[in-house]
Short mmCIF file of C-alpha atoms and ligand atoms in Angstrom, two decimals:
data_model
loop_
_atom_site.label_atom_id
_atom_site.label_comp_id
_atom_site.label_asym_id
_atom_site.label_seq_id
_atom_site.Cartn_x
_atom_site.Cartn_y
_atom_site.Cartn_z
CA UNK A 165 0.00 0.00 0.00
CA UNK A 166 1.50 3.59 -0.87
CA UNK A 167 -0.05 7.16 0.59
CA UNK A 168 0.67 9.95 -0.95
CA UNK A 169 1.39 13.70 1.28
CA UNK A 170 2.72 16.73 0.08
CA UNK A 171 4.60 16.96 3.63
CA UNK A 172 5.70 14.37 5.75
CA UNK A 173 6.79 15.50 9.53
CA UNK A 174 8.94 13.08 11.65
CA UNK A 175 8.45 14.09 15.19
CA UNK A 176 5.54 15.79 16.62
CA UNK A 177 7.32 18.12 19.61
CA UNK A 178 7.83 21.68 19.42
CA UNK A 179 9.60 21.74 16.34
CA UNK A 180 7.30 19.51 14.12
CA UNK A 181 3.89 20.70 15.12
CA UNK A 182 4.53 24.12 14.74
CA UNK A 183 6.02 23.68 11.32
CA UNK A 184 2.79 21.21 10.88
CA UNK A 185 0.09 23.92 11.48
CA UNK A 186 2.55 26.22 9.08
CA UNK A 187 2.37 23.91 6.16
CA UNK A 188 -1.16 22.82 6.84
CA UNK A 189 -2.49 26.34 7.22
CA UNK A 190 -1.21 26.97 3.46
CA UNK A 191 -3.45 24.61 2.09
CA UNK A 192 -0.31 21.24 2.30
CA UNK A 193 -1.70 18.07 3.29
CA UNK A 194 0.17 17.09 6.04
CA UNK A 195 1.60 14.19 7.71
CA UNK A 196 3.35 14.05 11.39
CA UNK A 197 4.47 11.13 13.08
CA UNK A 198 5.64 10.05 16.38
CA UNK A 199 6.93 7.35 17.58
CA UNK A 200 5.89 7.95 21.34
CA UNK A 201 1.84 7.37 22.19
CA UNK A 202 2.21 10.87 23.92
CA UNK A 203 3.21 13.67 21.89
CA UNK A 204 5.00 16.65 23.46
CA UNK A 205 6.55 14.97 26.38
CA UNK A 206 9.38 17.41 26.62
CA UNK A 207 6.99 20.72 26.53
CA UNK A 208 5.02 19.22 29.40
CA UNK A 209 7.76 18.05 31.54
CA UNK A 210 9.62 21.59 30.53
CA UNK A 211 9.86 24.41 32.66
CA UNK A 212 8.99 22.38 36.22
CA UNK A 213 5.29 21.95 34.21
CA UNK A 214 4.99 25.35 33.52
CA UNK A 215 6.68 25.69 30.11
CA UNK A 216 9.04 28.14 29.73
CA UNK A 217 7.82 28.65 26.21
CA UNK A 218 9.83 32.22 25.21
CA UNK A 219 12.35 34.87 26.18
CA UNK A 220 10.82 38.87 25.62
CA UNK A 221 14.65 39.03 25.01
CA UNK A 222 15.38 36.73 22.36
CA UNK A 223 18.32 37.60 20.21
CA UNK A 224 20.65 35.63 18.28
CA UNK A 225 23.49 36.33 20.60
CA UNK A 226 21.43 33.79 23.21
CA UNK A 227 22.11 30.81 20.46
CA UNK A 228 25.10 28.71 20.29
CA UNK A 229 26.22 27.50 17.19
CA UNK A 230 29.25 27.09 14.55
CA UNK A 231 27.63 29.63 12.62
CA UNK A 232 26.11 32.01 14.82
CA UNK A 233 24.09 34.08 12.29
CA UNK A 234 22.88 30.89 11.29
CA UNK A 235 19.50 31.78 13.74
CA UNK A 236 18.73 35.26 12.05
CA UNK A 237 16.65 35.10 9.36
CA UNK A 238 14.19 32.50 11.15
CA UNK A 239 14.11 34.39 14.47
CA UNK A 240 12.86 37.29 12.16
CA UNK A 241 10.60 35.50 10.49
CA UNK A 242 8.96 34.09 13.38
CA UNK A 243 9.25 36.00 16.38
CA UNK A 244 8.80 35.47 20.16
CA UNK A 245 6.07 38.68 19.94
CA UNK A 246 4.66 36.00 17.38
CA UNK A 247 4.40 33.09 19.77
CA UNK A 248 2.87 34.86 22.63
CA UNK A 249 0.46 36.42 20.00
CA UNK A 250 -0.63 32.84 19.51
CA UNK A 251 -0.77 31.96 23.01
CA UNK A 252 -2.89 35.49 23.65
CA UNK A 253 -5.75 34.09 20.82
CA UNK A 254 -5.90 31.03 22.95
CA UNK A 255 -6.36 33.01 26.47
CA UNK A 256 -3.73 30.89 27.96
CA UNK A 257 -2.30 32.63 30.74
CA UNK A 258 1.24 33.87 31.55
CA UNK A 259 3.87 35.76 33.37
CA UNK A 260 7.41 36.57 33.64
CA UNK A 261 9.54 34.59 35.99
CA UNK A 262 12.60 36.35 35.73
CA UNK A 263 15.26 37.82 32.97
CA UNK A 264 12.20 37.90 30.43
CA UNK A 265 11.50 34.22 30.71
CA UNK A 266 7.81 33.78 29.78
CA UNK A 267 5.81 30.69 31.64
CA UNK A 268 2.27 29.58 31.47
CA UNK A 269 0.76 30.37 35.04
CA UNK A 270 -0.94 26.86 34.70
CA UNK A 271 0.10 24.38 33.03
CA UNK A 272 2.29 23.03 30.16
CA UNK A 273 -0.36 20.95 28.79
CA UNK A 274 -2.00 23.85 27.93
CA UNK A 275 0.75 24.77 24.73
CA UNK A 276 0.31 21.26 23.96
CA UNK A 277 -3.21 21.30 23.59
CA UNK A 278 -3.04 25.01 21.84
CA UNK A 279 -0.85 22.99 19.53
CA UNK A 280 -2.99 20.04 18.60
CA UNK A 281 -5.99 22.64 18.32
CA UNK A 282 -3.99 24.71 15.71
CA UNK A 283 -3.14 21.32 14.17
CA UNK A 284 -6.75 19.98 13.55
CA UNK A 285 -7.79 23.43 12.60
CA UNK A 286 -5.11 23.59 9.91
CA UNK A 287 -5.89 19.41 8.76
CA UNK A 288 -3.07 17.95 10.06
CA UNK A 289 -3.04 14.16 9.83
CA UNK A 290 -1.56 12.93 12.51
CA UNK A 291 0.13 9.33 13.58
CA UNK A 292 1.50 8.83 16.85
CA UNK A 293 2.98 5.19 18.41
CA UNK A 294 4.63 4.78 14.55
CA UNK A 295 7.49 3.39 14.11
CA UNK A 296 9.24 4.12 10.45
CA UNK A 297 11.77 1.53 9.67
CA UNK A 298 13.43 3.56 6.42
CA UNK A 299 13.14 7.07 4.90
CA UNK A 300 14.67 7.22 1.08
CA UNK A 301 14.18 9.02 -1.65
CA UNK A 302 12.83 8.16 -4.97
CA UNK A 303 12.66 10.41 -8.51
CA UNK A 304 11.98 13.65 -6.60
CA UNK A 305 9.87 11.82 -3.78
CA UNK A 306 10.78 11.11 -0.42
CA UNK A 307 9.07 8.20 1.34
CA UNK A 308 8.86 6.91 4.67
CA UNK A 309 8.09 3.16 5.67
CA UNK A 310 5.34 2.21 8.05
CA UNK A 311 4.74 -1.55 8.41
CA UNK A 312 6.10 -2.52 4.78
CA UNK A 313 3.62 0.40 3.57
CA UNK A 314 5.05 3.98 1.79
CA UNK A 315 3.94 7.04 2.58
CA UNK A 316 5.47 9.53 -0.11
CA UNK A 317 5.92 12.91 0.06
CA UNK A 318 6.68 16.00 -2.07
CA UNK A 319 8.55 17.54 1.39
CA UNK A 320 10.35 15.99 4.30
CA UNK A 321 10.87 17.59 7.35
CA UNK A 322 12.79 16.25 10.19
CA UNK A 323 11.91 16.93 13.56
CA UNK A 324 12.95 14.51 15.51
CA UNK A 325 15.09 16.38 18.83
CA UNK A 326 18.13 16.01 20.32
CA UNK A 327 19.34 13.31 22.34
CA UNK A 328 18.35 14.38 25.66
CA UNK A 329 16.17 12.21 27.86
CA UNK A 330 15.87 9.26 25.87
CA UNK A 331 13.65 7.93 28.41
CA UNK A 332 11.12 10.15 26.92
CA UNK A 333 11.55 9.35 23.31
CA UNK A 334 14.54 10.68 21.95
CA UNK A 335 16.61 9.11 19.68
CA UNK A 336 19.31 9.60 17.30
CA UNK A 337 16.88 9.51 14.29
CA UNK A 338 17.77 12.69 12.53
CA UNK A 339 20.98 11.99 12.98
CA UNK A 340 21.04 8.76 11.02
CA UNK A 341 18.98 10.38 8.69
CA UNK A 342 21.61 13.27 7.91
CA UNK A 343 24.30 10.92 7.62
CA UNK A 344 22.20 8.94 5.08
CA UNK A 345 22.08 11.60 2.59
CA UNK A 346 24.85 12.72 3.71
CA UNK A 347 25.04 15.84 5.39
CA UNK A 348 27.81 16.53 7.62
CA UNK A 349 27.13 16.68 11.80
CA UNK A 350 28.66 18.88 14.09
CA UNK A 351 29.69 16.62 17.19
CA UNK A 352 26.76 16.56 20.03
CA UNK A 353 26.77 16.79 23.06
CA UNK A 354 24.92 16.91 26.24
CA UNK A 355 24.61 20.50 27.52
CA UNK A 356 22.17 22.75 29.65
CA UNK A 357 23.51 19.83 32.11
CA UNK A 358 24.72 19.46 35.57
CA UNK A 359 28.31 19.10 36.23
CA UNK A 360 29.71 16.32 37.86
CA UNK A 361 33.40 16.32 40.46
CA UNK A 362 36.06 14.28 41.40
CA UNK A 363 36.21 12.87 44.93
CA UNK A 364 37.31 16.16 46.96
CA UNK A 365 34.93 18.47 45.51
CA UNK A 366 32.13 16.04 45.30
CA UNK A 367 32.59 15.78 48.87
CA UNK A 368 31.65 19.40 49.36
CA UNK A 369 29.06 19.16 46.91
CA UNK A 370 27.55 16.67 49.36
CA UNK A 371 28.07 17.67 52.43
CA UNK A 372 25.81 21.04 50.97
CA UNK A 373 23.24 19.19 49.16
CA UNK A 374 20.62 21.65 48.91
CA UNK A 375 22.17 24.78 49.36
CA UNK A 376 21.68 27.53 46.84
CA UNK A 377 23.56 30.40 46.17
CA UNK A 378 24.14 33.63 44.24
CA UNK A 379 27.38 33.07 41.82
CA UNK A 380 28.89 34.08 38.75
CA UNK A 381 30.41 30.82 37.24
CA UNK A 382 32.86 31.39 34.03
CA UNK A 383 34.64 29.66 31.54
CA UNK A 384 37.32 31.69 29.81
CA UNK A 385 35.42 34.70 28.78
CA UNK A 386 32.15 33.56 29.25
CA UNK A 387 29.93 34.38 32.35
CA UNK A 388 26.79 33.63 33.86
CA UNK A 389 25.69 34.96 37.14
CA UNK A 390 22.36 33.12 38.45
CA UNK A 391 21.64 30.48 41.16
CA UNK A 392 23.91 27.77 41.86
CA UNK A 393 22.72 25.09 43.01
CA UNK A 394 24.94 22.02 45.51
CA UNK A 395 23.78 18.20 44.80
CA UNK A 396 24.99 15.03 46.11
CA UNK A 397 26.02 14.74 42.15
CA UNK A 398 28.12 17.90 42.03
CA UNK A 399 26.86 21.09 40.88
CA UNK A 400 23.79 22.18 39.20
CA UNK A 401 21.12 25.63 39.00
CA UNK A 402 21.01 28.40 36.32
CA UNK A 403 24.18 29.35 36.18
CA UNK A 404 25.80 25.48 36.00
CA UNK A 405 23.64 24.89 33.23
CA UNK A 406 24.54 27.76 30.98
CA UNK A 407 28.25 27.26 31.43
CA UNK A 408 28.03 23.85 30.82
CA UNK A 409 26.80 24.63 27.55
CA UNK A 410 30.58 26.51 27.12
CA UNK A 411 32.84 23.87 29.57
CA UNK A 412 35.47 22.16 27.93
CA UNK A 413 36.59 18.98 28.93
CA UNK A 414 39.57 19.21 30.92
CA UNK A 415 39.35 22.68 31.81
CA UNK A 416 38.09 24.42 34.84
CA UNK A 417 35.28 26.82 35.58
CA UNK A 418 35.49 29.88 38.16
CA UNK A 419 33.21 30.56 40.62
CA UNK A 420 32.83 34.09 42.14
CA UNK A 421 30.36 32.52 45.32
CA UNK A 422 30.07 36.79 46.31
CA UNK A 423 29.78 38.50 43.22
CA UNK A 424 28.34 41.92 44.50
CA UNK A 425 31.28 42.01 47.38
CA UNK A 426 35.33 41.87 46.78
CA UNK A 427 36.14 40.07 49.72
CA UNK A 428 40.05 40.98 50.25
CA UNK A 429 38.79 44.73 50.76
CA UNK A 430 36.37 43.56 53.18
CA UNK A 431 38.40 41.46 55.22
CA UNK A 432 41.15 43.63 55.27
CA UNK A 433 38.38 46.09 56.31
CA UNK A 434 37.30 43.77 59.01
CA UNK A 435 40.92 43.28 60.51
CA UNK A 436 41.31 46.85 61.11
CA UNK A 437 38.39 47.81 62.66
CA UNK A 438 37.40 44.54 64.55
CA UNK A 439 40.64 42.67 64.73
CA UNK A 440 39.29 39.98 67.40
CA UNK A 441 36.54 38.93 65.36
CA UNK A 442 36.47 34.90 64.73
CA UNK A 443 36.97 34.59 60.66
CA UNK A 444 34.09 31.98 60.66
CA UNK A 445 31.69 34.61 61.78
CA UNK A 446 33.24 37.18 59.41
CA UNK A 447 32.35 34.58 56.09
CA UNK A 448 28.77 33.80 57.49
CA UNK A 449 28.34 37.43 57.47
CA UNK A 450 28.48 37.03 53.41
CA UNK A 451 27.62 33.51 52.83
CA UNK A 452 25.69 30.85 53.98
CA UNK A 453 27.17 29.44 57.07
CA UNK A 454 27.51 26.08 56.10
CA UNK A 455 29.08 27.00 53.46
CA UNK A 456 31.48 29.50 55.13
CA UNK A 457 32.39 26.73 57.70
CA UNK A 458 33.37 24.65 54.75
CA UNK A 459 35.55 27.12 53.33
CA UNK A 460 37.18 27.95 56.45
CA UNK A 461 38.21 24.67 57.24
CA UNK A 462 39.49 24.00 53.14
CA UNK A 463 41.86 26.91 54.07
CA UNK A 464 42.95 25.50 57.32
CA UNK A 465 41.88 28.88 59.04
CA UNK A 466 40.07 29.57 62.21
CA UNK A 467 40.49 31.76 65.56
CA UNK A 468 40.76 35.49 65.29
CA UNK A 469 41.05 37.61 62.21
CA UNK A 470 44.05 39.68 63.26
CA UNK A 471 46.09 36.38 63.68
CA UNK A 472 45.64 35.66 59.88
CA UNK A 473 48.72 36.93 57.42
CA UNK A 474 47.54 39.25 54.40
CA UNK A 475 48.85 35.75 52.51
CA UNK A 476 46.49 33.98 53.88
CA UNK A 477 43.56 36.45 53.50
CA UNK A 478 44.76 36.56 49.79
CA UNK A 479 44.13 32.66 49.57
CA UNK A 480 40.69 32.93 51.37
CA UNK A 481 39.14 35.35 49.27
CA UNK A 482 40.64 33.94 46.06
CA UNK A 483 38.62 30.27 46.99
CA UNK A 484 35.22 33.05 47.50
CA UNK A 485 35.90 35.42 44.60
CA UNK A 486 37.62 32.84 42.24
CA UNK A 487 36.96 29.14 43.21
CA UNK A 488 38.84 27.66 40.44
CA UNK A 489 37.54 23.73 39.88
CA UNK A 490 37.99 20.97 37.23
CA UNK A 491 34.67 19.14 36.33
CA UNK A 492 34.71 15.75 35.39
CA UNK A 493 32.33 15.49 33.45
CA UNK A 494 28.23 16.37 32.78
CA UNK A 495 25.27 14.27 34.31
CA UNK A 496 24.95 13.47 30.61
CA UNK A 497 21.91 12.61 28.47
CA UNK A 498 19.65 11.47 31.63
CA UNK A 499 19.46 14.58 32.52
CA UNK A 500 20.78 17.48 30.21
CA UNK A 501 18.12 19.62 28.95
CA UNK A 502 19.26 19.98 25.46
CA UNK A 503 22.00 18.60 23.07
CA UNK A 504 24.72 20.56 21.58
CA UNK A 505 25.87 20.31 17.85
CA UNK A 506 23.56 18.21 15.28
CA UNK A 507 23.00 18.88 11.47
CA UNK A 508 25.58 21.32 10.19
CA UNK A 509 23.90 24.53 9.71
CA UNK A 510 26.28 24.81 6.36
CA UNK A 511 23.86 21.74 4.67
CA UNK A 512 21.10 23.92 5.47
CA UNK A 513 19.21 27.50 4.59
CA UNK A 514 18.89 29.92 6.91
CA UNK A 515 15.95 31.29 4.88
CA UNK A 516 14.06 28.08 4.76
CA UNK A 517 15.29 25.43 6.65
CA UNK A 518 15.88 23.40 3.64
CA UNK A 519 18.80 21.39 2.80
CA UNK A 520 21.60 22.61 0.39
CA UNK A 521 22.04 19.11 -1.15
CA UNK A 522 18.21 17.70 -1.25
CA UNK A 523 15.72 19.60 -2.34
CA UNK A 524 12.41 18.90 -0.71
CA UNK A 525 14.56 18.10 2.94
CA UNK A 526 14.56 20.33 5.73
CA UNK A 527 15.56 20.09 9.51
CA UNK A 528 14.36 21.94 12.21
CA UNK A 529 14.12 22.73 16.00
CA UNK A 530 17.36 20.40 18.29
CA UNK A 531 18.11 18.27 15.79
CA UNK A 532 20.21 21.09 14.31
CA UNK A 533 23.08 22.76 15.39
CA UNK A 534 21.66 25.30 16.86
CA UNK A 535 21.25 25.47 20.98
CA UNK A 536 20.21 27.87 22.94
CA UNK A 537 20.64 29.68 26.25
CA UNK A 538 18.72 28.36 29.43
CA UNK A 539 15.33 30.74 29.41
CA UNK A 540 13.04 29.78 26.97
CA UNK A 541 15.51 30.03 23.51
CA UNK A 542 14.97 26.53 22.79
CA UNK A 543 11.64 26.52 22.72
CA UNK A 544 11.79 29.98 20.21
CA UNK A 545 14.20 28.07 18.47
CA UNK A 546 11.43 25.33 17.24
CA UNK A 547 8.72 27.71 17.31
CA UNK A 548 10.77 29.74 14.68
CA UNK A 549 12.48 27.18 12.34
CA UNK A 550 8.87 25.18 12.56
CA UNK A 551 7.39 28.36 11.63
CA UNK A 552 9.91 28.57 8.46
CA UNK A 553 9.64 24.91 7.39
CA UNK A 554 6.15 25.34 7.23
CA UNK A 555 6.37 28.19 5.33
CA UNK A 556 8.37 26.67 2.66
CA UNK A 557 7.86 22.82 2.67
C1 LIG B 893 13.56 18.60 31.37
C2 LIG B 893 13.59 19.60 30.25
C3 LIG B 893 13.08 20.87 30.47
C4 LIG B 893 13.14 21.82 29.44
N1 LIG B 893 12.62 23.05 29.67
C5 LIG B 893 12.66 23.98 28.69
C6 LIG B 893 12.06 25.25 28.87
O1 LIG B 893 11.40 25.50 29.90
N2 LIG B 893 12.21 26.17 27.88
C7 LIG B 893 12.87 25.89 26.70
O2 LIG B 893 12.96 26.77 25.84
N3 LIG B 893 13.38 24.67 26.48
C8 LIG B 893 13.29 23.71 27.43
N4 LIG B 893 13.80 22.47 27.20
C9 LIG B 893 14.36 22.17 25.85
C10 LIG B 893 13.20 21.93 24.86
O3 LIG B 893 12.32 20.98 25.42
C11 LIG B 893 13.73 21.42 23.53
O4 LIG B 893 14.75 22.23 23.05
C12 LIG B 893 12.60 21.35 22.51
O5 LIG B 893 11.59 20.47 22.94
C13 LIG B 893 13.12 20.89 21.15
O6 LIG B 893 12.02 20.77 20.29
P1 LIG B 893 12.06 19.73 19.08
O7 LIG B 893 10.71 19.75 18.48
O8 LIG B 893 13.25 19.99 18.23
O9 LIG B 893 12.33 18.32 19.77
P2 LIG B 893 11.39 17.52 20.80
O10 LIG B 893 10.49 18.44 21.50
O11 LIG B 893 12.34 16.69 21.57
O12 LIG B 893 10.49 16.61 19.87
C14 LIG B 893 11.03 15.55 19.13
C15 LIG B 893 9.91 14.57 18.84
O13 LIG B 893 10.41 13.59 17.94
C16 LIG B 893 9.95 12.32 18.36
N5 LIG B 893 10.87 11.30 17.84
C17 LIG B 893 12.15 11.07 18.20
N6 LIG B 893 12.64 10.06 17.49
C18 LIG B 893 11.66 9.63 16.66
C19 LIG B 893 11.56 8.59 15.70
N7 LIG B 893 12.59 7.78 15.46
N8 LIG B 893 10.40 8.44 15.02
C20 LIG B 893 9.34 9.26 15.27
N9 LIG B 893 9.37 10.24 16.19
C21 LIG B 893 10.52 10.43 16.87
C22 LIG B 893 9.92 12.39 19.88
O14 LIG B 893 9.04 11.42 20.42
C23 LIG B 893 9.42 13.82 20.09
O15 LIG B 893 8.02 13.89 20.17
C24 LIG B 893 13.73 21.49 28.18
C25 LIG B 893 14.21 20.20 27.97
C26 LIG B 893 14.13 19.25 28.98
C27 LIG B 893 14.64 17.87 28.69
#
């Protein structure tokens, strides 16, 4: 048995149902699979349930990618003003968090449901627990197999994700699929992802499981300063996450745990006008106590504050201003949030999403290389190159 589609959609999350209702809307009759019996898993589980569906201050500097302008002409074509448009027309409810993040005051599901809505409405045929065993081409058709059966199309798009949280369906699909018509991949990896430490740090990181602080946490030139957050895994919170995105194997990260206060200035401060002052009590005065009991101790200092050399006040505030540590490694897949690298962005147009090589091929949303910050980017990312895919397919 054969179908016949003029667009064929493999994956049915952000990506593929916005780029669904696109081409449906224009009249295309449409085709999205999934492979999962629920469809967007990873919008409802995003954003603690909430969905942190946009950024007010999306930009193309808040994308990581080979080719950073890559992200231009689809973020202007589609824009985060346009999203929350759409989520206006559906009265779903929303606020700012913080730092222009945008989340639904109720629930996920809601954008899910606003997306399956817009779906029907537009004609969208859709096909979830599917499993295609082989996507080829043939004369100017692509096809995909279903149960020995071919469902051609004039347009393929391929939405299929990153790799992150396979338990939830991902898988390395698009991948595969690049490779067989061969487009080049830019190495993934897992990012927007807690970092894991060797034995002596990892100790800390247990022993303040819980504890959340203020930091600014860098890697080379690159800084983030939000929460960051101590695990009995290592380290984790807003400000982990983004730099893991940047972390280098091998390298370290600093950590500035008092950004707003230099702490050699107030120390030295501190020993002239209250020289008897314990140092233990000094540090809790700017962080956490636990914390400034572990710090103490990693310094070997304790007792008054005039007993302690300007050398020694040097190395204290260094380990608060500068912590310098080498991560082992990331939490990985399990956990990450998004995955790093993916389809070239030289196979594909900016302008449509299309590939160079195939006519009639596009990729959108995580599958390409194209990841964004922590704060709702990701989500505009798929909203945007959905958008364009569905524009053009
Ligand atoms: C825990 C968590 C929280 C997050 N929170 C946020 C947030 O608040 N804000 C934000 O901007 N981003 C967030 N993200 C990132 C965001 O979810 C992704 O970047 C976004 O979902 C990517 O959209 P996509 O459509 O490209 O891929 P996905 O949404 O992953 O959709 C891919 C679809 O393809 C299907 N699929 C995979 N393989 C196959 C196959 N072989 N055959 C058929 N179908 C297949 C999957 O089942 C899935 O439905 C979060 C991610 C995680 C994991």
């Amino acid at each position: 048995m054969t179908e016949k589609y003029d667009v064929i959609i493999v994956g049915a999350g952000a990506a593929g149902m916005m780029s669904a209702i696109e081409a449906g809307k224009r009249g295309r009759r449409v085709l999205l699979i999934d492979h999962a019996k629920k469809i967007g898993e990873k919008i409802r589980i995003s954003g603690g349930g909430r969905c942190n569906f946009t950024n007010i201050n999306t930009h193309p500097c808040k994308f990581i990618s080979n080719n950073p302008k890559f992200v231009i002409s689809a973020l202007k074509q589609y824009t985060q003003n346009d999203f929350i448009e759409l989520i206006k027309k559906h009265d779903i409810r929303f606020h700012e968090k913080k730092l222009g993040q945008l989340f639904c005051d109720e629930s996920a599901q809601q954008i899910i449901d606003m997306l399956l809505l817009e779906c029907e409405a537009a004609n969208v045929i859709l096909k979830v627990d599917t499993l295609i065993t082989d996507i080829d081409k043939q004369g100017d058709k692509y096809f995909a197999v279903i149960d020995s059966n071919k469902y051609f199309c004039d347009s393929l798009i391929i939405a299929t994700g990153g790799l992150s949280i396979p338990k939830i369906g991902a898988t390395k699909f698009g991948y595969d699929i690049a490779q067989k018509f061969n487009l080049n991949i830019v190495e993934t990896l897992p990012a927007l992802v807690p970092l894991t430490f060797s034995e002596k740090i990892l100790a800390i990181c247990k022993e303040l499981t819980g504890l959340s602080v203020e930091a600014v946490v860098s890697f080379k030139k690159i800084l983030f300063q939000e929460g960051m957050l101590f695990t009995h895994r290592g380290l984790s919170g807003p400000s982990i996450l983004q730099i893991s995105s940047h972390w280098k194997l091998g390298k370290d990260i600093k950590i500035n745990l008092s950004p707003k206060l230099p702490i050699i200035k107030f120390l030295t401060d501190k020993k002239n006008s209250n020289p008897k002052q314990d140092i233990n009590i000094i540090i809790s005065e700017i962080l956490p106590k636990r914390l400034a009991v572990i710090i103490c101790n990693e310094n070997n200092v304790s007792g008054n504050i005039c007993e302690l050399s300007n050398k020694i006040l040097v190395k204290l505030s260094n380990s608060i201003n500068a912590w310098s540590i080498n991560p082992t490694g990331t939490e990985g897949y399990r956990t990450a949030e998004v995955t790093l690298g993916g389809i070239d962005t030289n196979e594909i147009s900016s302008k449509t999403m299309m590939s160079k090589k195939h006519a009639g091929l596009f990729f959108i949303g995580e599958v390409v290389d194209v990841t964004g910050h922590l704060g709702g980017y990701n989500f505009q990312w798929a909203w945007s190159s959905g958008y364009v895919a569905g524009r053009y397919a």
